[in-house]
Coordinates of C-alpha atoms in Angstrom, one line a residue:
X65 CA 0.2 0.1 -0.1
X66 CA 2.7 2.5 0.9
X67 CA 5.0 1.5 -2.3
X68 CA 1.8 2.4 -4.3
X69 CA 0.8 5.6 -2.6
X70 CA 4.8 6.8 -3.2
X71 CA 4.2 7.8 -6.9
X72 CA 1.2 10.0 -6.2
X73 CA 3.5 12.0 -3.3
X74 CA 6.3 12.3 -5.2
X75 CA 3.9 13.9 -8.2
X76 CA 2.2 16.2 -5.6
X77 CA 5.9 17.0 -3.9
X78 CA 7.1 18.1 -7.8
X79 CA 3.8 20.2 -8.5
X80 CA 4.2 21.8 -5.3
X81 CA 8.3 22.6 -6.3
X82 CA 6.7 24.3 -9.3
X83 CA 4.6 26.4 -7.4
X84 CA 7.5 27.3 -4.6
X85 CA 10.1 28.4 -7.6
X86 CA 7.4 31.1 -8.6
X87 CA 6.1 32.2 -5.2
X88 CA 9.9 32.6 -4.2
X89 CA 10.6 35.0 -7.0
X90 CA 7.0 36.6 -6.2
X91 CA 8.6 37.6 -2.8
X92 CA 12.2 38.7 -3.9
X93 CA 10.6 41.0 -6.1
X94 CA 8.2 42.2 -3.7
X95 CA 11.1 42.9 -1.5
X96 CA 12.7 44.6 -4.0
X97 CA 9.7 46.6 -4.6
X98 CA 9.7 47.7 -1.0
X99 CA 13.3 49.7 -2.2
X100 CA 11.9 51.1 -4.8
X101 CA 8.7 52.8 -3.2
X102 CA 11.1 53.8 -0.8
X103 CA 13.0 56.0 -3.3
X104 CA 9.9 57.2 -4.7
X105 CA 8.9 58.7 -1.4
X106 CA 12.4 60.2 -0.4
X107 CA 12.1 61.7 -3.9
X108 CA 8.6 63.1 -3.3
X109 CA 9.3 64.3 0.6
X110 CA 12.9 65.8 -0.5
X111 CA 11.8 67.7 -3.3
X112 CA 13.3 70.4 -4.1
X113 CA 13.1 72.4 -8.0
X114 CA 15.9 75.0 -6.8
X115 CA 18.6 72.3 -5.9
X116 CA 18.1 69.0 -8.4
X117 CA 21.4 67.7 -7.8
X118 CA 21.3 68.0 -3.9
X119 CA 18.0 66.6 -4.4
X120 CA 18.7 63.5 -5.8
X121 CA 22.2 62.4 -4.7
X122 CA 20.9 63.3 -1.1
X123 CA 17.7 61.2 -1.7
X124 CA 20.0 58.3 -2.8
X125 CA 22.4 59.0 0.1
X126 CA 19.9 58.1 2.6
X127 CA 18.5 55.2 0.6
X128 CA 22.3 53.2 0.8
X129 CA 22.9 54.2 4.1
X130 CA 23.5 51.2 6.7
X131 CA 20.6 52.8 8.9
X132 CA 18.3 52.9 6.3
X133 CA 19.0 49.1 5.5
X134 CA 18.2 48.4 9.0
X135 CA 14.9 50.7 9.6
X136 CA 13.4 48.7 6.6
X137 CA 14.3 45.0 7.9
X138 CA 11.1 44.5 9.9
X139 CA 8.8 46.0 6.9
X140 CA 10.7 43.4 4.9
X141 CA 10.1 40.8 7.3
X142 CA 6.2 41.5 7.1
X143 CA 6.1 41.3 3.6
X144 CA 8.2 38.1 3.4
X145 CA 5.3 36.7 6.1
X146 CA 2.5 38.1 3.7
X147 CA 4.1 36.2 0.9
X148 CA 4.1 33.3 2.8
X149 CA 0.6 33.5 3.6
X150 CA -0.4 34.0 0.2
X151 CA 1.9 31.2 -1.0
X152 CA 0.1 28.4 1.3
X153 CA -3.4 29.7 0.8
X154 CA -2.5 29.4 -3.4
X155 CA -1.4 25.9 -2.9
X156 CA -4.6 24.7 -0.9
X157 CA -7.6 23.3 -3.3
X158 CA -10.7 25.3 -2.6
X159 CA -13.7 23.7 -1.8
X160 CA -17.2 24.7 -2.3
X161 CA -19.6 26.3 0.4
X162 CA -23.3 26.1 0.3
X163 CA -24.0 28.7 2.7
X164 CA -22.5 31.9 3.7
X165 CA -22.4 31.1 7.0
X166 CA -20.1 28.0 6.2
X167 CA -17.9 30.3 4.3
X168 CA -17.5 32.7 6.8
X169 CA -16.8 29.7 9.7
X170 CA -13.8 28.2 7.2
X171 CA -12.3 31.7 6.0
X172 CA -12.7 33.4 9.3
X173 CA -9.1 32.7 10.5
X174 CA -7.8 33.3 7.4
X175 CA -9.4 36.7 7.1
X176 CA -8.4 37.8 10.7
X177 CA -4.6 36.6 9.9
X178 CA -4.8 38.7 6.6
X179 CA -6.2 41.9 8.5
X180 CA -3.3 41.5 10.8
X181 CA -0.7 41.4 8.2
X182 CA -2.1 44.1 6.5
X183 CA -2.4 46.2 9.6
X184 CA 1.3 45.4 10.6
X185 CA 2.8 46.1 6.7
X186 CA 0.8 49.8 6.8
X187 CA 1.9 50.6 10.3
X188 CA 5.6 49.4 9.7
X189 CA 5.4 51.5 6.3
X190 CA 4.2 54.6 8.2
X191 CA 7.1 53.8 11.2
X192 CA 9.4 53.5 8.3
X193 CA 8.9 56.4 5.9
X194 CA 8.5 58.8 9.4
X195 CA 12.4 58.1 10.0
X196 CA 13.4 60.5 7.0
X197 CA 11.0 63.5 8.2
X198 CA 11.4 65.9 10.5
X199 CA 11.4 65.7 14.4
X200 CA 8.2 66.9 14.8
X201 CA 6.6 64.1 12.5
X202 CA 9.3 61.2 13.5
X203 CA 9.5 61.5 17.4
X204 CA 6.6 60.3 19.7
X205 CA 7.3 62.7 22.3
X206 CA 8.9 66.0 22.1
X207 CA 10.5 68.1 24.7
X208 CA 9.5 71.6 25.6
X209 CA 11.5 74.9 26.9
X210 CA 10.1 73.7 30.3
X211 CA 11.5 70.5 30.4
X212 CA 8.0 68.7 29.8
X213 CA 7.5 65.6 27.7
X214 CA 4.8 66.5 25.1
X215 CA 2.7 63.8 23.1
X216 CA 3.6 64.3 19.5
X217 CA 0.0 63.8 17.6
X218 CA 1.6 64.4 14.1
X219 CA 3.5 61.0 14.8
X220 CA 0.6 59.4 16.1
X221 CA -1.5 60.7 13.2
X222 CA 1.1 59.2 10.2
X223 CA 1.1 55.8 12.1
X224 CA -2.5 55.6 12.4
X225 CA -3.0 56.9 8.5
X226 CA -0.6 53.9 7.4
X227 CA -2.3 51.3 9.7
X228 CA -5.7 52.9 8.3
X229 CA -4.5 52.5 4.9
X230 CA -4.1 48.9 5.4
X231 CA -7.4 48.2 6.7
X232 CA -8.9 50.2 3.5
X233 CA -7.0 47.7 1.6
X234 CA -8.3 44.8 3.1
X235 CA -11.9 45.9 3.0
X236 CA -11.5 47.0 -0.7
X237 CA -10.6 43.5 -1.6
X238 CA -12.9 41.6 1.0
X239 CA -12.3 38.2 -1.1
X240 CA -10.3 35.6 0.6
X241 CA -7.2 34.3 -0.2
X242 CA -8.8 31.1 -0.9
X243 CA -11.3 32.6 -3.7
X244 CA -8.3 34.1 -5.5
X245 CA -6.2 31.1 -5.3
X246 CA -8.7 29.1 -7.4
X247 CA -10.3 31.9 -9.5
X248 CA -7.1 33.4 -11.2
X249 CA -7.4 34.8 -14.4
X250 CA -5.1 34.2 -17.1
X251 CA -3.9 37.2 -19.6
X252 CA -5.2 36.4 -22.7
X253 CA -2.0 37.1 -24.6
X254 CA 0.8 36.0 -22.5
X255 CA 3.9 38.5 -22.4
X256 CA 7.5 38.3 -21.1
X257 CA 7.5 38.9 -17.1
X258 CA 9.6 41.7 -17.1
X259 CA 7.2 43.7 -19.4
X260 CA 4.2 42.9 -17.3
X261 CA 6.1 44.0 -14.2
X262 CA 7.2 47.2 -15.9
X263 CA 4.0 48.2 -17.2
X264 CA 1.9 47.5 -13.6
X265 CA 4.3 49.1 -12.0
X266 CA 4.1 52.6 -13.5
X267 CA 0.3 51.9 -13.6
X268 CA -0.2 51.0 -9.8
X269 CA 2.0 54.0 -8.6
X270 CA 0.4 56.4 -10.6
X271 CA -3.0 55.2 -9.8
X272 CA -2.3 54.5 -6.4
X273 CA -1.7 58.5 -5.6
X274 CA -5.4 59.2 -7.2
X275 CA -7.1 56.3 -5.5
X276 CA -5.6 57.8 -1.7
X277 CA -7.7 60.5 -2.1
X278 CA -10.9 59.4 -0.7
X279 CA -8.7 57.1 2.6
X280 CA -6.9 59.9 3.7
X281 CA -10.5 62.0 3.7
X282 CA -11.9 59.1 5.5
X283 CA -9.0 58.9 7.6
X284 CA -8.9 62.4 8.8
X285 CA -12.6 62.2 9.9
X286 CA -12.3 59.2 11.3
X287 CA -9.4 60.2 13.5
X288 CA -11.1 63.3 14.4
X289 CA -14.0 61.4 15.7
X290 CA -12.4 58.9 17.6
X291 CA -8.5 59.5 18.5
X292 CA -8.6 63.1 19.6
X293 CA -12.1 62.5 21.5
X294 CA -11.0 59.2 23.3
X295 CA -7.4 57.4 22.6
X296 CA -4.9 60.6 22.4
X297 CA -5.8 60.7 26.6
X298 CA -5.3 57.2 27.0
X299 CA -2.3 57.2 25.3
X300 CA -0.9 60.2 26.9
X301 CA -1.9 58.5 30.8
X302 CA 0.2 55.6 29.9
X303 CA 3.5 57.6 30.3
X304 CA 3.9 59.2 33.4
X305 CA 5.1 62.9 33.0
X306 CA 3.6 63.2 29.4
X307 CA 1.2 66.0 28.4
X308 CA -0.9 67.0 25.6
X309 CA 0.2 70.0 23.6
X310 CA -3.7 71.0 23.2
X311 CA -5.9 69.7 25.6
X312 CA -9.3 70.9 23.9
X313 CA -10.3 68.7 20.9
X314 CA -10.7 72.5 18.8
X315 CA -7.4 73.2 19.6
X316 CA -6.0 69.9 18.8
X317 CA -8.2 69.6 15.5
X318 CA -6.9 73.2 14.2
X319 CA -3.3 72.4 15.4
X320 CA -3.2 69.1 12.6
X321 CA -5.5 70.2 10.1
X322 CA -4.1 73.5 9.7
X323 CA -0.8 71.7 8.6
X324 CA -1.0 71.2 5.0
X325 CA 2.5 69.1 5.1
X326 CA 1.4 66.7 7.7
X327 CA -1.9 66.0 5.4
X328 CA 0.3 65.6 2.4
X329 CA 2.7 63.1 3.8
X330 CA -0.6 61.2 5.0
X331 CA -1.6 61.4 1.5
X332 CA 2.0 60.1 -0.2
X333 CA 1.8 57.4 3.0
X334 CA -1.6 56.2 2.0
X335 CA -0.3 55.6 -1.4
X336 CA 2.6 54.1 -0.8
X337 CA 0.9 51.1 1.1
X338 CA -1.7 51.2 -1.3
X339 CA 1.0 50.5 -3.8
X340 CA 2.7 48.1 -1.6
X341 CA -0.2 45.9 -1.5
X342 CA -1.4 46.2 -5.2
X343 CA 1.9 45.4 -6.1
X344 CA 2.5 42.4 -4.2
X345 CA -1.1 40.7 -5.4
X346 CA -0.3 41.8 -8.9
X347 CA 3.8 40.1 -8.7
X348 CA 1.7 37.0 -7.6
X349 CA -0.3 37.0 -10.6
X350 CA 2.1 37.5 -13.1
X351 CA 4.5 34.3 -11.7
X352 CA 1.7 32.3 -11.1
X353 CA 0.3 32.8 -14.6
X354 CA 3.7 32.5 -16.4
X355 CA 3.6 29.9 -19.1
X356 CA 5.1 26.7 -18.6
X357 CA 5.9 23.8 -20.8
X358 CA 5.3 20.3 -19.8
X359 CA 7.1 17.2 -21.3
X360 CA 4.3 15.2 -23.3
X361 CA 5.7 11.9 -22.0
X362 CA 7.5 11.0 -19.2
X363 CA 11.2 10.6 -18.8
X364 CA 12.2 6.8 -18.3
X365 CA 15.3 8.5 -16.6
X366 CA 14.9 7.4 -13.1
X367 CA 16.7 10.9 -11.6
X368 CA 14.7 13.0 -14.0
X369 CA 11.5 14.0 -11.5
X370 CA 9.9 16.5 -13.7
X371 CA 5.9 17.0 -14.1
X372 CA 4.7 15.2 -17.4
X373 CA 1.8 16.7 -19.1
X374 CA -0.8 14.3 -17.9
X375 CA 0.5 14.5 -14.4
X376 CA -0.3 18.2 -14.2
X377 CA -3.5 17.6 -15.7
X378 CA -4.2 15.3 -13.1
X379 CA -3.1 17.3 -10.2
X380 CA -6.6 18.1 -8.4
X381 CA -5.1 19.1 -5.2
X382 CA -3.2 22.0 -6.9
X383 CA -5.4 23.9 -9.2
X384 CA -2.7 26.7 -10.5
X385 CA -0.6 23.3 -11.7
X386 CA -3.7 21.8 -13.6
X387 CA -4.7 25.2 -15.3
X388 CA -0.9 25.7 -16.5
X389 CA -1.4 22.3 -17.7
X390 CA -4.1 22.8 -19.7
X391 CA -2.8 26.1 -21.0
X392 CA 0.0 24.1 -22.3
X393 CA -2.3 21.2 -24.0
X394 CA -4.1 24.3 -25.6
X395 CA -0.9 26.2 -26.8
X396 CA 0.4 22.5 -28.2
X397 CA -3.0 22.1 -30.0
X398 CA -3.0 25.8 -31.7
X399 CA 0.7 26.4 -32.2
X400 CA 2.4 26.0 -35.4
X401 CA 5.1 24.3 -34.2
X402 CA 4.1 20.4 -34.8
X403 CA 7.0 18.5 -33.2
X404 CA 5.1 18.2 -29.9
X405 CA 1.8 17.4 -31.3
X406 CA 3.6 14.6 -33.3
X407 CA 5.0 13.9 -30.2
X408 CA 1.3 13.0 -29.4
X409 CA 0.2 11.2 -32.1
X410 CA 3.5 9.3 -31.9
X411 CA 3.5 5.5 -31.0
X412 CA 5.5 4.0 -28.1
X413 CA 8.7 2.0 -28.9
X414 CA 8.6 -1.0 -28.1
X415 CA 5.2 -2.3 -28.4
X416 CA 3.7 0.4 -31.3
X417 CA 0.6 1.4 -29.0
X418 CA -0.5 5.0 -28.9
X419 CA 0.1 5.7 -24.7
X420 CA 0.8 9.3 -24.6
X421 CA -2.5 10.1 -27.2
X422 CA -4.6 7.7 -25.0
X423 CA -3.5 8.8 -21.2
X424 CA -3.7 13.1 -22.4
X425 CA -7.0 12.3 -23.9
X426 CA -8.5 10.1 -21.5
X427 CA -7.3 12.7 -18.4
X428 CA -8.8 15.2 -20.7
X429 CA -12.3 13.8 -21.2
X430 CA -12.4 12.5 -17.5
X431 CA -12.1 15.8 -16.9
X432 CA -14.8 17.2 -18.9
X433 CA -17.1 14.6 -17.8
X434 CA -16.5 15.1 -14.3
X435 CA -17.3 19.1 -14.8
X436 CA -20.5 18.2 -17.1
X437 CA -22.0 15.9 -14.4
X438 CA -21.4 18.6 -11.8
X439 CA -22.9 21.3 -13.4
X440 CA -25.7 19.5 -14.8
X441 CA -26.6 18.4 -11.0
X442 CA -25.9 22.0 -9.9
X443 CA -28.9 23.3 -12.1
X444 CA -31.4 20.8 -10.2
X445 CA -34.2 23.4 -9.0
X446 CA -32.4 26.6 -10.2
X447 CA -34.8 29.6 -11.0
X448 CA -35.2 29.9 -15.1
X449 CA -35.0 33.1 -16.5
X450 CA -37.9 35.5 -17.1
X451 CA -38.6 36.3 -20.6
X452 CA -40.6 39.6 -20.3
X453 CA -41.7 39.5 -24.4
X454 CA -44.0 35.9 -23.3
X455 CA -47.0 37.4 -21.3
X456 CA -49.6 35.0 -19.7
X457 CA -53.4 35.7 -20.8
X458 CA -55.4 37.4 -18.4
X459 CA -59.0 36.6 -17.5
X460 CA -61.8 39.2 -18.3
X461 CA -65.2 39.8 -17.3
X462 CA -66.6 38.6 -20.9
X463 CA -64.5 35.2 -20.0
X464 CA -65.8 34.9 -16.9
X465 CA -69.7 35.7 -17.5
X466 CA -69.0 32.9 -20.2
X467 CA -67.5 30.2 -17.5
X468 CA -70.5 31.2 -15.4
X469 CA -73.2 30.4 -18.3
X470 CA -71.5 27.0 -19.2
X471 CA -71.5 25.7 -15.5
X472 CA -75.2 26.5 -15.4
X473 CA -75.4 24.7 -18.9
X474 CA -74.0 21.8 -17.5
X475 CA -75.9 21.5 -14.2
X476 CA -79.0 21.9 -15.8
X477 CA -78.7 19.3 -18.0
X478 CA -76.5 16.8 -15.5
X479 CA -73.0 17.2 -17.5
X480 CA -70.0 16.6 -15.7
X481 CA -67.2 18.6 -16.3
X482 CA -63.7 16.7 -17.5
X483 CA -61.8 18.8 -15.5
X484 CA -63.0 18.1 -12.4
X485 CA -62.3 14.6 -10.6
X486 CA -64.8 12.9 -8.5
X487 CA -63.6 10.0 -5.8
X488 CA -65.0 6.9 -6.3
X489 CA -67.5 5.3 -4.3
X490 CA -65.0 2.6 -3.0
X491 CA -62.0 5.0 -2.2
X492 CA -60.1 4.0 1.0
X493 CA -59.9 6.7 3.3
X494 CA -56.5 7.9 4.4
X495 CA -55.4 6.3 7.7
X496 CA -55.1 8.1 10.9
X497 CA -51.1 7.9 10.9
X498 CA -51.0 9.2 7.3
X499 CA -52.7 12.2 8.2
X500 CA -50.5 13.1 11.1
X501 CA -47.5 12.8 9.1
X502 CA -48.8 14.9 6.7
X503 CA -49.9 17.5 8.7
X504 CA -46.5 17.5 10.5
X505 CA -44.6 18.0 7.0
X506 CA -47.3 20.8 6.4
X507 CA -46.4 22.4 9.5
X508 CA -42.8 22.1 9.4
X509 CA -42.4 23.3 5.8
X510 CA -44.8 26.3 7.2
X511 CA -41.8 26.5 9.9
X512 CA -39.0 26.4 7.3
X513 CA -40.8 29.1 4.8
X514 CA -41.4 31.7 8.1
X515 CA -37.6 31.2 8.9
X516 CA -36.4 32.0 5.2
X517 CA -38.9 34.7 5.4
X518 CA -37.0 36.6 8.5
X519 CA -34.6 39.2 7.0
X520 CA -30.8 37.8 7.4
X521 CA -31.5 34.2 8.2
X522 CA -31.8 33.1 4.6
X523 CA -28.5 35.3 3.5
X524 CA -26.6 33.7 6.0
X525 CA -28.0 30.0 6.4
X526 CA -29.6 29.5 3.0
X527 CA -28.2 28.3 -0.2
X528 CA -28.8 30.1 -3.7
X529 CA -30.6 28.1 -6.2
X530 CA -27.3 29.2 -8.7
X531 CA -24.7 29.1 -6.2
X532 CA -23.2 25.9 -7.3
X533 CA -23.3 26.4 -11.1
X534 CA -21.8 30.0 -10.4
X535 CA -19.0 28.6 -8.2
X536 CA -18.3 25.7 -11.0
X537 CA -18.2 28.7 -14.0
X538 CA -16.2 30.8 -11.8
X539 CA -13.3 28.3 -11.0
X540 CA -13.2 25.9 -13.9
X541 CA -14.6 27.0 -17.0
X542 CA -11.3 28.8 -17.8
X543 CA -9.6 25.3 -17.7
X544 CA -12.6 23.5 -19.7
X545 CA -12.2 26.3 -22.6
X546 CA -8.7 25.3 -23.0
X547 CA -9.0 21.5 -22.8
X548 CA -12.1 21.6 -24.9
X549 CA -10.8 23.6 -27.2
X550 CA -7.4 21.7 -27.4
X551 CA -9.4 18.4 -28.2
X552 CA -11.4 19.9 -31.1
X553 CA -7.7 21.5 -32.7
X554 CA -6.0 17.9 -31.9
X555 CA -8.8 15.9 -33.7
X556 CA -9.1 18.6 -36.5
X557 CA -5.0 18.6 -36.8
X558 CA -5.1 14.7 -36.7
X559 CA -6.3 14.4 -40.2
X560 CA -3.1 15.6 -41.6
X561 CA -0.5 14.8 -39.1
X562 CA -1.6 11.8 -37.7
X563 CA 0.6 9.2 -39.8
X564 CA -0.9 6.2 -37.7
X565 CA -4.8 7.0 -37.2
X566 CA -4.8 6.8 -33.4
X567 CA -7.0 9.7 -33.1
X568 CA -9.8 8.0 -35.4
X569 CA -10.5 5.1 -32.7
X570 CA -11.4 7.6 -29.8
X571 CA -12.9 10.7 -32.3
X572 CA -16.6 9.3 -31.4
X573 CA -15.9 9.3 -27.7
X574 CA -14.4 13.0 -27.8
X575 CA -17.4 14.0 -30.0
X576 CA -19.9 12.5 -27.7
X577 CA -18.1 14.3 -24.9
X578 CA -18.3 17.6 -26.3
X579 CA -22.1 17.0 -27.1
X580 CA -22.8 16.6 -23.8
X581 CA -20.9 19.3 -22.4
X582 CA -22.5 21.6 -24.9
X583 CA -26.1 20.1 -23.8
X584 CA -25.4 21.2 -20.3
X585 CA -24.0 24.6 -21.1
X586 CA -26.9 25.2 -23.1
X587 CA -29.5 25.0 -20.3
X588 CA -27.2 26.9 -18.3
X589 CA -28.3 30.0 -20.4
X590 CA -31.9 29.0 -19.3
X591 CA -31.4 29.7 -15.4
X592 CA -30.9 32.8 -13.4
X593 CA -27.5 33.5 -13.1
X594 CA -27.4 37.3 -11.0
X595 CA -23.7 37.5 -11.9
X596 CA -22.3 39.6 -14.5
X597 CA -18.7 37.8 -14.3
X598 CA -19.9 34.3 -14.4
X599 CA -22.1 35.2 -17.5
X600 CA -19.4 36.3 -19.4
X601 CA -17.6 32.9 -18.3
X602 CA -20.5 31.1 -19.6
X603 CA -20.6 33.0 -23.0
X604 CA -16.9 31.9 -23.0
X605 CA -17.2 28.2 -22.2
X606 CA -20.3 28.2 -24.8
X607 CA -18.4 29.4 -27.6
X608 CA -15.2 27.4 -26.9
X609 CA -17.5 24.3 -26.9
X610 CA -19.0 25.4 -30.5
X611 CA -15.7 26.2 -31.5
X612 CA -14.5 22.9 -31.1
X613 CA -17.6 21.1 -32.5
X614 CA -17.1 23.1 -35.8
X615 CA -13.4 22.6 -36.1
X616 CA -14.2 18.5 -36.1
X617 CA -17.0 18.8 -38.0
X618 CA -15.1 21.0 -40.6
X619 CA -12.2 18.9 -40.8
X620 CA -14.4 15.6 -41.1
X621 CA -17.5 16.4 -42.9
X622 CA -17.0 13.9 -45.5
X623 CA -16.3 11.1 -43.1
X624 CA -18.5 11.6 -40.2
X625 CA -20.8 8.3 -41.2
X626 CA -18.3 6.3 -41.5
X627 CA -16.4 7.8 -37.7
X628 CA -19.3 8.4 -35.8
X629 CA -21.7 5.7 -35.0
X630 CA -24.7 6.9 -33.1
X631 CA -27.1 8.4 -35.0
X632 CA -28.0 10.8 -32.4
X633 CA -24.6 12.2 -32.4
X634 CA -24.4 12.7 -36.4
X635 CA -27.4 14.5 -36.4
X636 CA -26.4 16.9 -33.3
X637 CA -23.2 17.5 -35.5
X638 CA -25.3 18.2 -38.7
X639 CA -25.5 22.0 -37.7
X640 CA -22.2 22.2 -37.5
X641 CA -21.1 20.9 -40.8
X642 CA -23.6 23.1 -42.4
X643 CA -22.6 26.1 -40.3
X644 CA -26.2 26.6 -38.8
X645 CA -25.3 26.6 -35.3
X646 CA -25.5 29.6 -33.6

C-alpha cells in the first residue's frame, strides 16, 4: 500500500515545487519593490526644484545608508510573512461552501490573519517612512523649553494613517485569499514577466496616488472623531510625565488640520501602502500565470522527476498547476510548431501503442465529463430566466361570464366537467397515521418558510439556487475552455498530421463528450445566474465548445457517417457541418 501511494506523493511534491519556485520569485520581487517605493517616497518628500542635484544625490545617499537598511528590515520581514501566507493559500485546493455562514466560518481565521498582516505592513510602512522626516513628524514625544514631555500627535497621526490604509485595502479586497487562489484569471496574451512588471508598476504607483485621496479623507474624519476624543488621552496617561500639546478637541483639530504638510505626508503614505499591497498581488499573479511547458511523455531516466503533461492535468489538489497544464495543452493544439503534436500522435517504442495520446485524451475526457456531471447536477431546482416578451393571458369580465353560463348549462343537463375529478365510491380513506404525518410535514414546511422570510436568515444559512453553478463556472470554466478547444484542435489536425490514425478510434468518444458538454452549457443559459462576471464565463465556455465541434465537423465532414456510429451524434453534428449552429 505504501509503495503504491509513493508515486502520487512524489507527483504532488513536484507540482508543489513548481509553485514554490514561482512564490520565491514573487516574494523576492516584492522585497525589491519596497526599496523602489522608498526611493519614490524620498524623492517626493525631499523635492527641491532649486537644488535638483542635491535633492537627487541626497535621496539616494539616504537610501544606501546602513541605517536605512536596518530600519527597513521589519517591513521586509512582514512582506515575507505576507508572501508565505499568500503562497500557502494558493497551494491549497478550494472547496464549495453552500451557505455564506459556512464560507465565513471556514475563512474567519484566514481573514483575521490577513487583516492583521495588512495592519502590520501599514503600521511598519508608516514607521519606516517617518524616519526620514523632521523631528516633529518622526518622534513620539517632544521636549519643551519647560522640560515637559509632550505627546507628538503628528507622529501618531502618520502611524495610524499607515495602519488605516492597510485596513482600507483589506476592506476593498474583501474576497478571501482562498477564492483568489481558485479564480486566478490568466491573461489573454502571454507577455514576458519583465514587460508585465514594468507596465503594472507604472500603473499601480500612478493610480494609487489618486485612489489614496478617498482613504485619506476618510481617515482624517475618523481620526478626529474617535482618536482625538478618547485615544489621545489614554495614550498620554500611559506615560508618566507626558502631557498633551492641546488639551481641547478644537485646538488639536486646528493644529493638525492647519498643517498642510502633515496631510500631504499622510496622503503620500497612504498611496505607498496601497501601491505596496497592490503590487504584491500583481507580482503573485504574474509569476503564477507565467506560461510553462510540460513534457508530453514521462522521461525514462530515474533521476528525472519532472512533471509530465498528463500528471499536471491530473493534479486536482493544486489548481494552479492543473490550469498551467491545460494552457500548455491548448498551446500545443493551436501552435504552428507541430513537433509536440507529433509526440502526442506517436507510437511507443517498443510496443507500437498510442500511449501518449491515450493517457492525455483520457484525462481530458475525464475532466470534461466530471465538470459536465457536476454542472448538470448544480442546475437542479434553479430559477429559470423570465422572458418579458412572453406574457400570460389575463381573464376578463367576458371570459368570467362565459364560464358561469357554461357551468349553469352543464348543471341543468347533468353534464359533468372533464376537468374535475370525482372520487370513486369504493375509495379507501387515508389512515390516521398518514394524516398525522402529512399534517406534521405541512407544519414543518410552513415553519421553514417562516424562518426563510426572516431578514438575514436565508442570507446567512440559505443556499442560493444557482450558487453551485456560479462556483463551477468561476473556478473551472477557463480550464474547460482550454481543454475542449485543445481536443477539437488536436482532432482536426490529426487528419493531416496523425500518420498512424490513433485519434480516429477515440474520435466518437470525443464528439459525444463535447456534445454532452454543449447540451449542459446550453441549459445554463436558461437559468438565472445574477452575476455578470459568471455570465461572461458562461458565454466564453459556450463559444469554446461550439468552436471545438465546428473544427471537428469541418475537418471530418466527409467521413462523419463512417467515423461516428451513433445516429444521434451524427444528427447533432449536422448543424455544425452546414454552419447553422449559432
